[in-house]
Amino acid sequence: MPRRQTSRRGAKEINSVSNDEREHPRTLAGATVLQIVPALREEPAARTALNVAAALREIGARALVAAEDGPLVAELTGSGGEWVPLVNATVNPFQLRRGAQSLQRLIASERIDIVHAQSAGGAWIANMAAAHTSVLLVTTLPDVPPASRLRAYWEAGLARGDSVITPSNFAAAPMIARHKISRERLTIIPRSIDLTAFDPAAVDPARIAALRNAWRIVPAARILLVLGRVAPWNGQLIVPEIARIMLDGGMRGFVFVLAGEHRSHRKYARAVMEQAQNEGVRPLVRQTGHCRDMPAALAAADTVVVPAIEPPALGRVVAQAQAMGRPVVTSDIGILPEHVVAPPEMPEEVRTGWVAKPGDAKEFARALNDALSLDDAAYRTMAARARHFAEYMFAPHSAAAATHAVYSALLRRDL
């Protein structure tokens, strides 16, 4: 039966049924799904859309992606997906309305069953179009909650889907509070990572040796890797103090490698090294600049350290480190603690890392001492757990399957 449209999406109630009076299929096989992302460039939303589209084609569904042009168009069409040009990364109300009119026509002509908006502009367009059709609407919340009222207003459309996907509890919490999203409509699906590239078995030992040589690491030293731009929000200024506490506690044979671009914030980068000099740990803290081979950098590490003092947009380093079988010590901020298995949320026997209070050098030092004190057997066991956890949580096929489950549940519910 066709659904009576309501003001659920911010549109006026329409008492007459829409022109789109067909029933949706019972399963995804044979269904038509349109995803909306800003552009088909190598960005998280676009990569997710391509993974979902490829998996849809494998089960017999039709997969369309509406976006501005980009280098990923060829990959999409090569896997059987279809590209629909659509300008949606805009706040221009006239462009949004034109986009909604185009989408409404497309929904009717292509018999689209589900529209999945993964951008704020796309959500506005989809909500306007869906108000006059029987299409089912899925939205994905942004990775970072809006920081201003204007941004919150702009992203409000993402809270109005029949089903709402969020990459984390951190991203969802303020949207739930602000827009009263029911838990029944919400599904957490973490962003996926490339588990083929980030696979310890795929990293040639020569790549690891080359990095250790470039970083001037003596053979016996264990690397505590801090990946990411050397910048205030990433919290590297605490590293020298951590090193000092570890030394005072008797720990030896380690070196902190700060592998990330350090020229954009020169004053901060200098402050880190000055602090290392003041703490008497200058030889134990290295700034190496941007690393082009992140899998090899992670493979070279003994433990990965994420001392962020502000919530990161994605927090992928935590996921990538575990994919490489490396224990992680991360700040308890933003999305980061959701990406590691650690007490008290999980039992000790399934631990894959440690969580420390942001800016607390003592907590970080304590956790790193625990990590470096693992014997070989315990370290290998934790490394295997970390890899298995990453395969379960962050595999592209897992994210695609979870998204398909959201689509399927909507189709069943709409019967």
Coordinates of C-alpha atoms in Angstrom, one line a residue, residues 32 73 84 97 100-101 117 142 159 163 177 189 199 202 221 246 279 282 316 325 330 383-384:
T32 CA 17.1 -0.1 -6.6
V73 CA 33.4 7.3 -11.2
V84 CA 24.1 10.2 -11.5
R97 CA 15.6 22.8 -4.6
A100 CA 15.4 17.9 -5.1
Q101 CA 13.2 18.3 -8.2
A117 CA 22.0 10.5 1.9
P142 CA 28.8 13.2 10.1
A159 CA 18.5 13.2 11.5
S163 CA 16.8 4.8 9.5
A177 CA 19.7 14.8 22.2
I189 CA 28.5 1.3 11.6
D199 CA 47.9 -6.3 6.9
A202 CA 51.6 -7.8 3.3
A221 CA 65.2 -0.1 20.4
M246 CA 59.0 6.0 32.0
E279 CA 63.1 16.8 30.4
R282 CA 66.0 14.5 23.7
R316 CA 41.6 5.9 11.8
G325 CA 48.4 -6.3 15.1
T330 CA 44.9 6.2 23.1
A383 CA 48.5 -8.7 18.4
A384 CA 46.3 -11.5 17.1

